Tab-separated table of C-alpha atoms in Angstrom:
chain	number	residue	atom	x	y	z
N	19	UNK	CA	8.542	-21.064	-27.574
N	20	UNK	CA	6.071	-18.705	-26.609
N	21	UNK	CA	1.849	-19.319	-26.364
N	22	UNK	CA	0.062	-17.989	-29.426
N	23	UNK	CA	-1.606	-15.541	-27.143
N	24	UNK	CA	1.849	-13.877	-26.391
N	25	UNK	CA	2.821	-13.268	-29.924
N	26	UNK	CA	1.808	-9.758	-29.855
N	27	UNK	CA	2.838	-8.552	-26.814
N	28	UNK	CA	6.051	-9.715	-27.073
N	29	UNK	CA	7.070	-9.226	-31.009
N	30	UNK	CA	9.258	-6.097	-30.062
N	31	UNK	CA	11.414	-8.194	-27.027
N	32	UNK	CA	14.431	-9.584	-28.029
N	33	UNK	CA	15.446	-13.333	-27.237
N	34	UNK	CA	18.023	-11.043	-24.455
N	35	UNK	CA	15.751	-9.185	-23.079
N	36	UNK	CA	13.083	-11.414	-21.670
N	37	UNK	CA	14.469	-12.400	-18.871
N	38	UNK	CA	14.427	-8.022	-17.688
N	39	UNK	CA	10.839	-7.636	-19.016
N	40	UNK	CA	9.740	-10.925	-17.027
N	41	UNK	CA	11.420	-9.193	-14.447
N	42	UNK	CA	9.597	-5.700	-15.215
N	43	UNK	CA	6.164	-7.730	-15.329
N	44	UNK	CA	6.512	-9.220	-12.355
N	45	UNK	CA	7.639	-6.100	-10.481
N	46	UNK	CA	4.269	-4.613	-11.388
N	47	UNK	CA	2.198	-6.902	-10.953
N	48	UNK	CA	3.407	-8.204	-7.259
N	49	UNK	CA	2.667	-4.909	-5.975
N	50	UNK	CA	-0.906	-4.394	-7.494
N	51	UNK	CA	-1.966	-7.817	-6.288
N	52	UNK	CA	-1.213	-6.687	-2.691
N	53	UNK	CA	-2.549	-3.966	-3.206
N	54	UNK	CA	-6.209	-5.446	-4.414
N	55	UNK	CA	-6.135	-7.641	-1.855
N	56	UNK	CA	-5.287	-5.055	0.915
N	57	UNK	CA	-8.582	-3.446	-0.686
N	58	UNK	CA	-10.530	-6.451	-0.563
N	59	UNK	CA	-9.931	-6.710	2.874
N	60	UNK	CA	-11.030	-3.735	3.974
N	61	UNK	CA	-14.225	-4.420	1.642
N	62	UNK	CA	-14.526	-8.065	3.296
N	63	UNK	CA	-14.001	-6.218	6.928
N	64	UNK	CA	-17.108	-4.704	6.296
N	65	UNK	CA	-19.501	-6.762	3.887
N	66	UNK	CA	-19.034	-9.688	6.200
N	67	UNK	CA	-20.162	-7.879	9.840
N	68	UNK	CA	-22.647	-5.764	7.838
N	69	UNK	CA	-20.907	-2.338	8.820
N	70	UNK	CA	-19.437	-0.186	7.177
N	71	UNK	CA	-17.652	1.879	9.767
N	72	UNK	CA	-14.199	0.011	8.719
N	73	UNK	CA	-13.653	2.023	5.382
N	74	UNK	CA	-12.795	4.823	7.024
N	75	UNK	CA	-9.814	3.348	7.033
N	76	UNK	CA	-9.573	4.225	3.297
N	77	UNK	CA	-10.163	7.585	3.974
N	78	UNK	CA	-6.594	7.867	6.409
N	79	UNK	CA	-5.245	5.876	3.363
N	80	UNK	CA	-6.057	8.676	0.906
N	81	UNK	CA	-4.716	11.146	3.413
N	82	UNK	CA	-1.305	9.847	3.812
N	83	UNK	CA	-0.304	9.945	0.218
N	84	UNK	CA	-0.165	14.206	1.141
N	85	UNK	CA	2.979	13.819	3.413
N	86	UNK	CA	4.120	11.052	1.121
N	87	UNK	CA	4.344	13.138	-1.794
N	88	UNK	CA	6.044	15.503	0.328
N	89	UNK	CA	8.469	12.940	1.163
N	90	UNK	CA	8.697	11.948	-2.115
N	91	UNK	CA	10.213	15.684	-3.206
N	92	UNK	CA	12.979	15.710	-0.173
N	93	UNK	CA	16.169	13.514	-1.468
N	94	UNK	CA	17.941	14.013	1.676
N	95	UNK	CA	18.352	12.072	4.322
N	96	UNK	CA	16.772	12.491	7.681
N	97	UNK	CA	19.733	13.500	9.715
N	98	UNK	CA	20.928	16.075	7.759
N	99	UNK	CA	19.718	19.382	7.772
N	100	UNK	CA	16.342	19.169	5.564
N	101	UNK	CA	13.851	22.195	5.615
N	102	UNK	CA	10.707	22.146	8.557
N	103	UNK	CA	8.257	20.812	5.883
N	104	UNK	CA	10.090	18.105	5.709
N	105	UNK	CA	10.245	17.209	9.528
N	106	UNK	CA	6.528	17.876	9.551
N	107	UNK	CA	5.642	15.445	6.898
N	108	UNK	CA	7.059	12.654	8.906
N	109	UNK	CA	5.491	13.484	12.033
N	110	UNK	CA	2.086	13.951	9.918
N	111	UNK	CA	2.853	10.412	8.217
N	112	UNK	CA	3.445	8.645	11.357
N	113	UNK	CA	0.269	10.587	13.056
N	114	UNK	CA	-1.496	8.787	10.166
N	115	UNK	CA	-0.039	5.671	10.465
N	116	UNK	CA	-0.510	5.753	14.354
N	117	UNK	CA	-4.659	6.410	13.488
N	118	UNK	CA	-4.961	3.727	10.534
N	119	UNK	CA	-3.575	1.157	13.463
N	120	UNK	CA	-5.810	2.719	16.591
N	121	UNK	CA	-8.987	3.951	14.916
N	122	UNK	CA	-10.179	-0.245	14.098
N	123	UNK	CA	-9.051	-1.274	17.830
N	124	UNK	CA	-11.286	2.346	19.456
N	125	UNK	CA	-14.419	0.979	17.382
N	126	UNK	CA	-13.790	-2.404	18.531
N	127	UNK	CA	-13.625	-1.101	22.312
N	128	UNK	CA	-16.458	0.744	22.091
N	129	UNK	CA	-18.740	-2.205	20.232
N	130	UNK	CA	-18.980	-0.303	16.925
N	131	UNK	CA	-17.552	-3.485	15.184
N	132	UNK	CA	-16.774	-6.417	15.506
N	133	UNK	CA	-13.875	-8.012	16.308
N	134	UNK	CA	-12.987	-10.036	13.251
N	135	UNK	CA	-13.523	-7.238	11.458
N	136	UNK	CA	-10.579	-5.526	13.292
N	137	UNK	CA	-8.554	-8.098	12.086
N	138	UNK	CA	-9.732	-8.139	8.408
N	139	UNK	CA	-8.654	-4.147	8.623
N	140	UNK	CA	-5.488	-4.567	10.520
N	141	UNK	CA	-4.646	-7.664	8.026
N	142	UNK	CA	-5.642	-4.815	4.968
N	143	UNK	CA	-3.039	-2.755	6.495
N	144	UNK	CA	-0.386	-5.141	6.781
N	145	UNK	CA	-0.707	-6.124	3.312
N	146	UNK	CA	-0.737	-2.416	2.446
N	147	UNK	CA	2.524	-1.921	4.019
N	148	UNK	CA	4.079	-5.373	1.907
N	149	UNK	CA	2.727	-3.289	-1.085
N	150	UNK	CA	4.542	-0.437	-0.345
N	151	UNK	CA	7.860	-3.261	0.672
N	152	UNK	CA	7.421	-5.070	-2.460
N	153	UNK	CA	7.210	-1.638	-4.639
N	154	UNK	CA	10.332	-0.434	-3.224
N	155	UNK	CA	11.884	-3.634	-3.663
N	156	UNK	CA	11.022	-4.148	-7.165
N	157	UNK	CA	11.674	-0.279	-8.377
N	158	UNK	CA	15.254	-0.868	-6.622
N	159	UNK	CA	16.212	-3.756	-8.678
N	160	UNK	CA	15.246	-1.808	-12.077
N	161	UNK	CA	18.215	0.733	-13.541
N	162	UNK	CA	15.370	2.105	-16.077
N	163	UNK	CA	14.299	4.951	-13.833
N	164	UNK	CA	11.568	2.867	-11.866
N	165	UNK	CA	13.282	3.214	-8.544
């Protein structure tokens, strides 16, 4: 029923439970393929024009995970009355956001790069964001304290 390959990884599944754990598998692995190939297009953005200017997009990437980890400790919603940090780590992560969009198009103005390599970044970005989508879609579907 199964490939030879797969004995061992799936010896402790029950014949019920595959269906969930193809379920599990596939909800972690959607989410890291988008994620490698937001990477690789940031790495392609560059290695292709020669210039390396684009990763600094990597660099607002590592910054935003501050006000999302912020985020991720508030459980209230924005409208009700949540504490200043909270309010400030929006307006930080949409500062970001704002500067991971405008930073590629200001090189491109000024001829630092090129322009298909503003659209290998912005395309990185866009597949960064379905990461993020796809993560939060898959972690809602599981009741096993993923989402």
């Amino acid at each position: 029923r199964y490939p030879s390959w797969a004995g061992p990884l799936l010896a402790r599944v029950p014949a019920s439970g595959t269906p969930a754990t193809m379920s599990n598998l596939v909800g972690l692995l959607v989410p890291a393929g988008l994620l490698s190939l937001a990477i690789f297009m940031h790495i392609l953005a560059c290695a292709m024009y020669n210039n390396w200017w684009p990763l600094m997009s990597l660099l607002l990437y590592a910054l935003m995970l501050l006000p999302l980890a912020a985020l991720a400790r508030q459980s209230e919603s924005l409208f009700d009355s949540a504490p200043t940090g909270f309010h400030w780590a929006i307006f930080l992560l949409a500062s970001l956001v704002t500067l991971v969009i405008g930073v590629p198009i200001v090189m491109w103005h000024v001829d630092v790069i090129e322009s298909g390599s503003v659209f290998f970044n912005l395309s990185g970005f866009v597949l960064l964001l379905a990461t993020g989508a796809s993560a939060a879609l898959f972690g809602e579907k599981q009741s096993d304290g993923w989402g």
